[in-house]
Amino acid sequence: MKIQSKYLLLILLSFLVLVGCKKQKVTISVYSIEPTCIVSGGGTFEWGTEISISAIPADGYKFLYWENSITLETDASNPKYITANANVSYTAYFEKINNGGGNGGGGNSSTISAPIGVTATKYDETYIYVEWNAVSNATSYNLYYCSTYNGSYSKISDNLERAYCYVNYNGVSGDYYFKITAVNSSGVESSMSSYARCSISNGGGGGTSVPGTPTGVTATNTGTSASPKIKISWSSVSGATSYKVYRSSTAGGTYSQIGSATSYTYLYDNSPLSGYNYYKVKAFNSAGESSYSSYAYYNNTNNGGGGGGGTTTYSPCPPTVSVSGTSSQTVSWTISTSSGCGSPTSFEVYKFEPCANTWTLKTTTTSRTYYVSSSDIHPGINRYAVKAINSAGSDANYAYSSSVSLAAPTSFTAQKSGSNVTFTWSKVAKATGYQIYESSSASGTYTILDRIDNVNTTTLTRYYPASSGTTRYFKIEAFFDCDGVGGPIYSSKTTYKSVTF
């Protein structure tokens, strides 16, 4: 008996509908090429589910990239977000860092500290200015770059002889992250520094306006008459991210740029011209640069100086700064009485704000002590700078506090709802995010399940397929991480919460 074609079509359509109603399952497998490094996020998922996988480097390693088993393509995203639409495995590759060994003498075991105080600031429409504190036994430095704070950093410059450099960003907007390593005479490279971020925005708008013109410019010889070292100082300008310093041989002549400054408002000229040197300053940010300041001068012929007339006042030496305390902190400082240092008339105290990557003026005082309230202390390492000031100029120095701990989240819960698990917890003051961990046993190894980069998020529902009767264990911790100064800082993990599926 013949079956009419329209019935055959109906039967075929019915079959396709039935097949489509049953969602296909796919398996995403994750592996680590290094047994001490952790990977997480794999499992069996419904087709089309959005998931993430993470790679956690062990101490002494850094994450490089993922390689998938289908196309063998590589990807440096971490965490990596995937649409589950095929059975595939991802292998995480890591690289060992802090390679010692020197280049002679049978494996030189000398060590070198990683640089600290790394900053990265937009210099102009072409360059980013990266600066760090010099390491005492370093002979050179290496510069590393990444487009994300926790990605794989690539070396972009080596054998840097000074503790600063300029990076050409070609006018491209985005976030630029930098880390520095120090190298000693044996060729031993330090571990990487904490990262510094420079956010470039060339789109305009955004509320940024051109900064005002710097004032209070002075030029003072802090060296000797035979070897002058001219310190050019000026007052901070609100909204400025950097300053440019210019020099001319005449007051009304052509001024050429001799350098720039970021964190502090001064710059040294180690090679002044013979005769009169005139200095002007411009303030700069992403919206543009100010007009020239009034000039200050120094006479390199007869050791005259400064700001429209000679002065016999010496600028103060950098203060020696210390910080004590944890829950509340005290910043104190002393002043050198060495020959050539002037007496300060006041002090400015600054605090580094890691999330804004800027220094904030906290107070101007004649005291030599500043008390920091507990509400103004972030986790990790807090950095404070003190600038000594008198009529001849100013000089600054800074110090770090000891590490401050971060509270763990409270009221942590984990509840099953269908194929999902919902987590809740209480917000942690001063945190910047949270990490949830999972384990197959209460006392087993806990690996990262998810990372939440928002301190205000206190609930998360996550797709979590598991066989009936399986019990999983979960913990959560808070973390603080902005520019990497003293961070990232992690709280302790909470006690576990179990879910039986």
Short mmCIF file of C-alpha atoms in Angstrom, two decimals:
data_model
loop_
_atom_site.label_atom_id
_atom_site.label_comp_id
_atom_site.label_asym_id
_atom_site.label_seq_id
_atom_site.Cartn_x
_atom_site.Cartn_y
_atom_site.Cartn_z
CA MET A 1 0.00 0.00 0.00
CA LYS A 2 1.35 3.39 -0.96
CA ILE A 3 1.72 6.06 1.66
CA GLN A 4 0.95 9.48 0.32
CA SER A 5 3.89 11.91 0.33
CA LYS A 6 2.14 14.36 2.65
CA TYR A 7 1.91 11.65 5.35
CA LEU A 8 5.58 10.84 4.93
CA LEU A 9 6.38 14.52 5.46
CA LEU A 10 4.27 14.61 8.64
CA ILE A 11 6.02 11.50 10.01
CA LEU A 12 9.44 13.04 9.29
CA LEU A 13 8.54 16.34 10.95
CA SER A 14 7.21 14.53 14.03
CA PHE A 15 10.47 12.60 14.34
CA LEU A 16 12.55 15.77 14.09
CA VAL A 17 10.44 17.47 16.79
CA LEU A 18 10.87 14.49 19.13
CA VAL A 19 14.64 14.50 18.58
CA GLY A 20 14.84 18.25 19.11
CA CYS A 21 13.00 18.02 22.44
CA LYS A 22 15.81 15.94 23.91
CA LYS A 23 18.86 18.16 24.39
CA GLN A 24 22.21 16.70 23.46
CA LYS A 25 24.89 16.38 26.14
CA VAL A 26 28.49 17.40 25.44
CA THR A 27 31.63 16.90 27.51
CA ILE A 28 34.22 19.61 28.06
CA SER A 29 37.45 18.20 29.55
CA VAL A 30 40.22 20.34 31.03
CA TYR A 31 43.82 19.28 31.67
CA SER A 32 47.01 20.92 32.94
CA ILE A 33 50.39 20.32 31.32
CA GLU A 34 51.99 20.96 34.74
CA PRO A 35 50.78 18.61 37.51
CA THR A 36 51.19 21.27 40.24
CA CYS A 37 49.00 23.81 38.41
CA ILE A 38 45.21 23.61 38.78
CA VAL A 39 42.46 23.74 36.13
CA SER A 40 38.71 23.78 36.70
CA GLY A 41 35.36 24.19 34.96
CA GLY A 42 35.12 21.00 32.90
CA GLY A 43 32.22 18.57 32.94
CA THR A 44 29.19 17.35 31.01
CA PHE A 45 26.74 20.05 29.89
CA GLU A 46 23.62 20.49 27.80
CA TRP A 47 24.36 21.58 24.26
CA GLY A 48 24.53 25.39 23.95
CA THR A 49 25.34 26.02 27.63
CA GLU A 50 27.72 28.94 28.32
CA ILE A 51 30.53 27.83 30.67
CA SER A 52 33.96 29.06 31.80
CA ILE A 53 37.19 27.19 32.47
CA SER A 54 40.04 28.51 34.63
CA ALA A 55 43.77 27.86 34.95
CA ILE A 56 45.43 28.58 38.31
CA PRO A 57 49.25 28.70 38.21
CA ALA A 58 51.17 27.19 41.11
CA ASP A 59 53.85 29.27 42.83
CA GLY A 60 56.72 29.81 40.42
CA TYR A 61 54.60 29.39 37.27
CA LYS A 62 52.60 31.64 34.98
CA PHE A 63 49.72 30.69 32.68
CA LEU A 64 50.49 30.83 28.93
CA TYR A 65 47.51 29.58 26.88
CA TRP A 66 44.82 26.95 26.28
CA GLU A 67 45.05 24.48 23.40
CA ASN A 68 41.90 22.68 22.25
CA SER A 69 41.82 19.14 20.87
CA ILE A 70 39.76 19.89 17.75
CA THR A 71 41.52 22.77 15.97
CA LEU A 72 44.73 22.87 18.08
CA GLU A 73 44.32 26.64 18.19
CA THR A 74 45.66 28.49 21.24
CA ASP A 75 43.96 31.14 23.39
CA ALA A 76 45.46 33.12 26.30
CA SER A 77 42.06 34.01 27.86
CA ASN A 78 41.83 33.10 31.54
CA PRO A 79 39.14 32.39 32.54
CA LYS A 80 38.07 31.22 29.08
CA TYR A 81 34.36 31.36 28.19
CA ILE A 82 33.00 28.55 26.01
CA THR A 83 29.70 27.61 24.38
CA ALA A 84 29.34 23.85 24.88
CA ASN A 85 28.55 22.65 21.35
CA ALA A 86 31.02 19.77 20.87
CA ASN A 87 32.96 17.19 22.86
CA VAL A 88 36.34 18.82 23.26
CA SER A 89 39.28 18.94 25.65
CA TYR A 90 41.34 21.99 26.60
CA THR A 91 44.90 21.71 27.86
CA ALA A 92 46.39 24.58 29.89
CA TYR A 93 50.06 25.37 29.27
CA PHE A 94 52.18 27.07 31.93
CA GLU A 95 55.70 28.45 32.08
CA LYS A 96 58.10 28.38 34.99
CA ILE A 97 59.19 31.85 36.09
CA ASN A 98 61.99 33.21 38.29
CA ASN A 99 64.59 31.29 36.30
CA GLY A 100 67.88 31.44 38.12
CA GLY A 101 71.13 29.84 37.14
CA GLY A 102 73.40 32.67 36.01
CA ASN A 103 75.77 32.20 33.08
CA GLY A 104 78.82 30.77 34.71
CA GLY A 105 80.36 29.25 37.78
CA GLY A 106 78.38 26.02 37.88
CA GLY A 107 74.88 27.34 38.65
CA ASN A 108 75.18 30.63 40.55
CA SER A 109 72.59 30.58 43.36
CA SER A 110 72.48 34.34 43.95
CA THR A 111 69.01 35.89 44.06
CA ILE A 112 67.53 39.27 43.28
CA SER A 113 64.36 40.93 44.50
CA ALA A 114 61.49 41.85 42.21
CA PRO A 115 61.03 45.60 41.60
CA ILE A 116 58.33 47.43 43.58
CA GLY A 117 56.51 50.72 43.11
CA VAL A 118 55.67 50.09 39.44
CA THR A 119 53.50 52.78 37.83
CA ALA A 120 52.27 53.23 34.25
CA THR A 121 50.94 56.60 33.05
CA LYS A 122 49.87 57.98 29.70
CA TYR A 123 52.69 60.33 28.67
CA ASP A 124 51.26 61.74 25.44
CA GLU A 125 49.26 60.54 22.43
CA THR A 126 51.99 58.05 21.52
CA TYR A 127 53.78 56.82 24.65
CA ILE A 128 53.08 55.29 28.07
CA TYR A 129 55.62 56.14 30.78
CA VAL A 130 56.48 53.13 32.99
CA GLU A 131 58.51 53.72 36.17
CA TRP A 132 59.60 51.60 39.15
CA ASN A 133 61.92 51.68 42.14
CA ALA A 134 65.51 50.72 41.38
CA VAL A 135 66.70 47.38 42.80
CA SER A 136 70.06 47.71 44.60
CA ASN A 137 71.93 44.84 42.91
CA ALA A 138 70.23 45.03 39.51
CA THR A 139 72.30 45.60 36.38
CA SER A 140 69.28 45.74 34.05
CA TYR A 141 65.51 45.29 33.88
CA ASN A 142 63.03 43.48 31.62
CA LEU A 143 59.59 44.83 30.73
CA TYR A 144 56.59 42.53 30.24
CA TYR A 145 53.16 43.41 28.80
CA CYS A 146 49.68 41.88 28.76
CA SER A 147 46.23 43.14 27.72
CA THR A 148 44.65 41.67 30.90
CA TYR A 149 45.87 41.79 34.47
CA ASN A 150 45.88 38.00 34.93
CA GLY A 151 46.83 36.86 31.45
CA SER A 152 50.14 35.72 29.99
CA TYR A 153 52.75 38.51 30.05
CA SER A 154 55.13 38.76 27.09
CA LYS A 155 58.56 40.35 27.24
CA ILE A 156 58.58 43.49 25.09
CA SER A 157 61.87 45.04 26.18
CA ASP A 158 65.02 43.85 27.92
CA ASN A 159 68.39 45.12 29.11
CA LEU A 160 66.83 48.37 30.33
CA GLU A 161 69.52 50.27 32.20
CA ARG A 162 67.31 52.78 34.00
CA ALA A 163 64.28 52.31 36.27
CA TYR A 164 61.88 53.78 33.72
CA CYS A 165 61.00 53.49 30.04
CA TYR A 166 58.58 54.73 27.40
CA VAL A 167 56.23 52.31 25.61
CA ASN A 168 54.75 53.18 22.22
CA TYR A 169 51.03 52.29 22.26
CA ASN A 170 50.39 53.66 18.75
CA GLY A 171 47.35 55.66 19.84
CA VAL A 172 45.27 52.51 20.44
CA SER A 173 42.68 52.73 23.25
CA GLY A 174 42.47 50.00 25.88
CA ASP A 175 43.97 48.73 29.11
CA TYR A 176 47.73 48.14 29.18
CA TYR A 177 49.26 46.02 31.96
CA PHE A 178 52.98 45.94 32.70
CA LYS A 179 55.27 43.93 34.97
CA ILE A 180 59.00 44.37 35.59
CA THR A 181 61.80 41.93 36.44
CA ALA A 182 65.29 42.80 37.66
CA VAL A 183 68.46 41.05 36.44
CA ASN A 184 71.75 40.96 38.34
CA SER A 185 75.36 40.65 37.12
CA SER A 186 75.12 36.85 37.16
CA GLY A 187 72.20 36.92 34.76
CA VAL A 188 69.70 35.85 37.44
CA GLU A 189 66.24 37.27 36.75
CA SER A 190 63.88 38.12 39.60
CA SER A 191 60.25 37.11 39.78
CA MET A 192 57.82 39.53 38.17
CA SER A 193 56.70 42.64 39.99
CA SER A 194 53.08 43.39 40.74
CA TYR A 195 51.39 44.78 37.65
CA ALA A 196 50.76 48.43 36.81
CA ARG A 197 47.82 49.40 34.62
CA CYS A 198 47.46 52.29 32.20
CA SER A 199 43.98 52.80 30.76
CA ILE A 200 44.03 54.64 27.43
CA SER A 201 40.87 56.32 26.16
CA ASN A 202 41.06 58.38 22.99
CA GLY A 203 37.35 58.75 22.50
CA GLY A 204 36.91 62.05 24.31
CA GLY A 205 33.78 62.71 26.36
CA GLY A 206 34.15 60.95 29.70
CA GLY A 207 34.16 64.12 31.79
CA THR A 208 37.93 64.72 31.59
CA SER A 209 39.02 68.31 31.01
CA VAL A 210 42.41 69.84 30.25
CA PRO A 211 44.30 70.40 33.53
CA GLY A 212 45.20 73.83 34.84
CA THR A 213 48.60 75.48 34.46
CA PRO A 214 51.21 74.51 37.09
CA THR A 215 52.24 77.19 39.59
CA GLY A 216 55.02 77.63 42.13
CA VAL A 217 57.81 76.57 39.77
CA THR A 218 61.32 76.75 41.26
CA ALA A 219 64.78 75.67 40.06
CA THR A 220 67.36 74.81 42.74
CA ASN A 221 70.84 73.28 42.60
CA THR A 222 70.93 70.22 44.87
CA GLY A 223 74.39 69.21 43.66
CA THR A 224 77.60 71.25 43.73
CA SER A 225 78.83 74.21 41.69
CA ALA A 226 81.22 71.85 39.87
CA SER A 227 78.54 69.17 39.28
CA PRO A 228 75.15 70.89 39.35
CA LYS A 229 71.96 68.87 39.71
CA ILE A 230 69.01 71.18 39.17
CA LYS A 231 65.74 70.18 40.80
CA ILE A 232 62.69 71.69 39.11
CA SER A 233 59.67 71.71 41.43
CA TRP A 234 56.05 72.82 41.11
CA SER A 235 52.68 72.48 42.80
CA SER A 236 50.36 69.57 42.00
CA VAL A 237 47.56 70.24 39.51
CA SER A 238 44.14 68.65 40.03
CA GLY A 239 43.29 66.17 37.26
CA ALA A 240 46.83 65.97 35.89
CA THR A 241 48.23 62.50 35.23
CA SER A 242 51.72 63.66 34.29
CA TYR A 243 53.84 66.75 33.75
CA LYS A 244 56.29 67.84 31.05
CA VAL A 245 59.34 69.94 31.89
CA TYR A 246 60.91 72.29 29.33
CA ARG A 247 64.20 74.23 29.24
CA SER A 248 65.50 77.23 27.30
CA SER A 249 68.67 79.31 27.34
CA THR A 250 66.65 82.54 27.35
CA ALA A 251 63.47 83.53 29.15
CA GLY A 252 61.59 84.30 25.94
CA GLY A 253 63.30 81.72 23.73
CA THR A 254 62.27 78.33 22.40
CA TYR A 255 61.66 75.76 25.15
CA SER A 256 62.58 72.11 24.53
CA GLN A 257 61.23 69.24 26.62
CA ILE A 258 63.88 67.64 28.86
CA GLY A 259 61.74 65.11 30.72
CA SER A 260 58.47 64.21 32.41
CA ALA A 261 57.23 63.29 35.87
CA THR A 262 54.23 61.37 37.20
CA SER A 263 54.01 60.48 40.89
CA TYR A 264 55.75 63.51 42.36
CA THR A 265 55.95 67.08 41.15
CA TYR A 266 59.66 67.47 40.55
CA LEU A 267 62.31 66.49 38.02
CA TYR A 268 66.11 66.66 38.04
CA ASP A 269 68.23 68.20 35.27
CA ASN A 270 71.68 66.60 35.60
CA SER A 271 73.16 68.39 32.58
CA PRO A 272 72.17 72.06 32.67
CA LEU A 273 73.39 74.39 29.94
CA SER A 274 76.28 76.72 30.60
CA GLY A 275 74.92 80.07 31.74
CA TYR A 276 71.26 80.74 32.43
CA ASN A 277 68.79 77.86 32.29
CA TYR A 278 65.09 78.72 32.18
CA TYR A 279 62.48 76.08 33.03
CA LYS A 280 58.73 75.88 32.38
CA VAL A 281 56.21 73.12 33.15
CA LYS A 282 53.00 71.85 31.53
CA ALA A 283 50.36 69.60 33.14
CA PHE A 284 48.95 66.75 31.06
CA ASN A 285 46.04 64.24 31.00
CA SER A 286 44.02 62.33 28.39
CA ALA A 287 42.11 65.51 27.42
CA GLY A 288 45.26 67.46 26.57
CA GLU A 289 47.95 69.62 28.11
CA SER A 290 47.95 72.97 29.89
CA SER A 291 49.68 76.14 28.79
CA TYR A 292 53.25 76.84 29.94
CA SER A 293 53.83 77.84 33.54
CA SER A 294 55.80 80.92 34.45
CA TYR A 295 59.53 80.26 34.23
CA ALA A 296 62.08 79.63 36.96
CA TYR A 297 65.78 79.95 36.24
CA TYR A 298 69.19 78.77 37.38
CA ASN A 299 72.49 80.46 36.48
CA ASN A 300 75.05 77.73 35.80
CA THR A 301 77.86 80.28 35.41
CA ASN A 302 77.89 81.82 38.87
CA ASN A 303 75.60 79.43 40.77
CA GLY A 304 72.70 81.82 41.04
CA GLY A 305 69.19 80.47 40.99
CA GLY A 306 65.52 79.98 41.12
CA GLY A 307 62.18 81.51 40.30
CA GLY A 308 62.83 85.09 39.27
CA GLY A 309 65.76 85.79 41.62
CA GLY A 310 68.58 84.12 43.55
CA THR A 311 67.99 82.26 46.76
CA THR A 312 70.28 81.04 49.50
CA THR A 313 67.72 78.59 50.83
CA TYR A 314 68.39 74.92 50.11
CA SER A 315 65.53 72.60 49.37
CA PRO A 316 64.93 69.85 51.97
CA CYS A 317 66.26 66.33 51.59
CA PRO A 318 63.74 63.49 51.11
CA PRO A 319 62.12 62.53 54.44
CA THR A 320 62.74 59.08 55.90
CA VAL A 321 59.22 57.65 56.17
CA SER A 322 57.94 54.73 58.26
CA VAL A 323 54.50 53.20 58.85
CA SER A 324 53.36 51.24 61.90
CA GLY A 325 50.11 49.52 62.86
CA THR A 326 47.56 47.41 60.98
CA SER A 327 43.89 48.06 61.83
CA SER A 328 44.89 51.72 62.29
CA GLN A 329 48.18 53.06 61.02
CA THR A 330 50.61 55.83 61.92
CA VAL A 331 52.83 57.47 59.31
CA SER A 332 55.89 59.18 60.77
CA TRP A 333 59.02 60.69 59.25
CA THR A 334 62.36 62.28 60.03
CA ILE A 335 64.43 64.85 58.12
CA SER A 336 68.14 64.62 57.35
CA THR A 337 70.42 67.33 58.72
CA SER A 338 73.11 66.58 56.14
CA SER A 339 75.01 69.45 54.59
CA GLY A 340 73.12 70.97 51.68
CA CYS A 341 69.63 70.17 53.02
CA GLY A 342 67.32 73.00 53.98
CA SER A 343 64.82 73.02 56.85
CA PRO A 344 61.25 72.22 55.73
CA THR A 345 58.44 74.60 56.62
CA SER A 346 55.62 72.10 56.00
CA PHE A 347 54.86 68.57 54.83
CA GLU A 348 52.32 67.05 52.46
CA VAL A 349 51.14 63.49 53.17
CA TYR A 350 49.87 61.38 50.26
CA LYS A 351 48.22 57.94 50.16
CA PHE A 352 48.34 55.68 47.13
CA GLU A 353 44.85 54.61 46.04
CA PRO A 354 45.41 51.28 44.23
CA CYS A 355 41.98 51.02 42.60
CA ALA A 356 42.36 54.49 41.06
CA ASN A 357 46.13 54.10 40.50
CA THR A 358 46.68 57.64 41.85
CA TRP A 359 48.17 59.45 44.83
CA THR A 360 45.72 61.40 46.99
CA LEU A 361 46.77 64.33 49.17
CA LYS A 362 45.53 63.55 52.69
CA THR A 363 46.84 66.53 54.65
CA THR A 364 49.31 69.44 54.77
CA THR A 365 50.92 69.72 58.17
CA THR A 366 53.88 71.02 60.18
CA SER A 367 53.79 67.89 62.34
CA ARG A 368 55.96 64.84 61.64
CA THR A 369 53.20 62.32 62.30
CA TYR A 370 49.97 61.46 60.47
CA TYR A 371 47.32 59.10 61.86
CA VAL A 372 45.36 57.03 59.34
CA SER A 373 41.80 56.01 60.23
CA SER A 374 40.85 52.33 59.93
CA SER A 375 38.26 53.23 57.28
CA ASP A 376 41.04 54.55 55.01
CA ILE A 377 43.10 51.34 55.03
CA HIS A 378 42.75 48.83 52.21
CA PRO A 379 43.89 45.18 52.46
CA GLY A 380 47.40 44.21 51.49
CA ILE A 381 50.21 46.76 51.49
CA ASN A 382 49.36 50.44 52.03
CA ARG A 383 51.76 53.02 50.58
CA TYR A 384 52.19 56.54 51.95
CA ALA A 385 54.37 59.39 50.67
CA VAL A 386 55.56 62.46 52.52
CA LYS A 387 56.81 65.58 50.74
CA ALA A 388 59.00 68.07 52.65
CA ILE A 389 58.52 71.66 51.46
CA ASN A 390 60.24 75.02 51.87
CA SER A 391 60.61 78.15 49.77
CA ALA A 392 63.42 76.59 47.70
CA GLY A 393 61.44 73.55 46.64
CA SER A 394 60.30 70.16 47.86
CA ASP A 395 61.38 66.56 48.02
CA ALA A 396 59.50 63.35 48.73
CA ASN A 397 59.91 59.79 49.89
CA TYR A 398 57.50 56.98 50.68
CA ALA A 399 57.14 53.80 52.72
CA TYR A 400 55.00 50.67 52.81
CA SER A 401 52.98 49.37 55.74
CA SER A 402 52.95 45.70 56.69
CA SER A 403 50.30 43.58 54.98
CA VAL A 404 46.72 43.99 56.18
CA SER A 405 44.42 40.95 56.14
CA LEU A 406 41.00 40.71 54.50
CA ALA A 407 37.91 39.34 56.25
CA ALA A 408 36.30 36.16 54.91
CA PRO A 409 32.68 36.25 53.67
CA THR A 410 29.99 35.35 56.20
CA SER A 411 26.55 33.72 55.89
CA PHE A 412 27.73 31.51 53.02
CA THR A 413 25.07 29.09 51.66
CA ALA A 414 24.89 26.66 48.74
CA GLN A 415 21.51 25.28 47.65
CA LYS A 416 20.50 22.98 44.79
CA SER A 417 17.71 23.99 42.41
CA GLY A 418 17.23 21.60 39.50
CA SER A 419 20.50 21.46 37.59
CA ASN A 420 21.70 24.67 39.23
CA VAL A 421 23.37 25.55 42.51
CA THR A 422 22.69 28.96 44.04
CA PHE A 423 25.35 30.49 46.30
CA THR A 424 24.77 33.42 48.66
CA TRP A 425 27.07 35.28 51.05
CA SER A 426 27.52 38.63 52.78
CA LYS A 427 29.47 41.52 51.25
CA VAL A 428 33.02 41.98 52.54
CA ALA A 429 34.19 45.55 53.13
CA LYS A 430 37.27 46.56 51.07
CA ALA A 431 37.11 43.42 48.89
CA THR A 432 37.07 43.71 45.10
CA GLY A 433 35.60 40.27 44.41
CA TYR A 434 35.09 36.65 45.45
CA GLN A 435 36.15 33.13 44.42
CA ILE A 436 34.04 30.00 44.90
CA TYR A 437 35.78 26.63 45.25
CA GLU A 438 34.53 23.05 44.87
CA SER A 439 35.69 19.62 45.99
CA SER A 440 34.48 16.03 45.81
CA SER A 441 35.17 15.55 49.53
CA ALA A 442 34.97 17.74 52.61
CA SER A 443 38.70 17.48 53.32
CA GLY A 444 39.88 17.12 49.73
CA THR A 445 41.59 19.51 47.35
CA TYR A 446 39.39 22.51 46.51
CA THR A 447 39.65 23.98 43.01
CA ILE A 448 38.20 27.24 41.70
CA LEU A 449 34.67 26.92 40.37
CA ASP A 450 33.96 30.58 39.64
CA ARG A 451 35.40 34.07 40.12
CA ILE A 452 33.23 37.14 40.72
CA ASP A 453 34.97 40.46 40.01
CA ASN A 454 32.36 42.61 41.73
CA VAL A 455 32.32 43.25 45.48
CA ASN A 456 28.61 44.14 45.39
CA THR A 457 27.60 40.72 44.03
CA THR A 458 26.43 38.49 46.90
CA THR A 459 24.54 35.77 45.02
CA LEU A 460 25.40 33.50 42.11
CA THR A 461 23.37 30.80 40.35
CA ARG A 462 25.51 28.40 38.34
CA TYR A 463 24.62 25.50 36.10
CA TYR A 464 26.04 22.42 37.82
CA PRO A 465 25.09 18.99 36.41
CA ALA A 466 25.88 16.04 38.66
CA SER A 467 24.77 12.44 38.98
CA SER A 468 21.94 11.66 41.39
CA GLY A 469 23.25 10.90 44.86
CA THR A 470 26.54 12.78 44.33
CA THR A 471 27.62 15.14 47.11
CA ARG A 472 29.81 18.16 46.34
CA TYR A 473 31.46 20.58 48.78
CA PHE A 474 31.86 24.32 48.30
CA LYS A 475 33.81 27.15 49.94
CA ILE A 476 34.19 30.87 49.22
CA GLU A 477 36.89 33.49 49.81
CA ALA A 478 37.09 37.25 49.27
CA PHE A 479 39.98 38.92 47.45
CA PHE A 480 41.36 42.41 46.96
CA ASP A 481 43.23 43.24 43.77
CA CYS A 482 43.38 46.56 41.93
CA ASP A 483 46.79 47.53 40.57
CA GLY A 484 48.62 44.70 42.30
CA VAL A 485 50.31 46.84 44.96
CA GLY A 486 50.64 44.35 47.78
CA GLY A 487 48.13 42.10 46.08
CA PRO A 488 46.24 40.14 45.23
CA ILE A 489 45.21 39.61 48.84
CA TYR A 490 42.92 36.68 49.70
CA SER A 491 40.85 36.10 52.81
CA SER A 492 40.68 32.70 54.43
CA LYS A 493 38.17 30.30 52.91
CA THR A 494 34.88 29.73 54.70
CA THR A 495 33.88 26.37 56.14
CA TYR A 496 32.39 24.13 53.48
CA LYS A 497 28.74 23.84 52.48
CA SER A 498 27.66 20.54 50.97
CA VAL A 499 25.04 19.88 48.28
CA THR A 500 23.67 16.42 47.49
CA PHE A 501 22.21 16.01 44.00
#
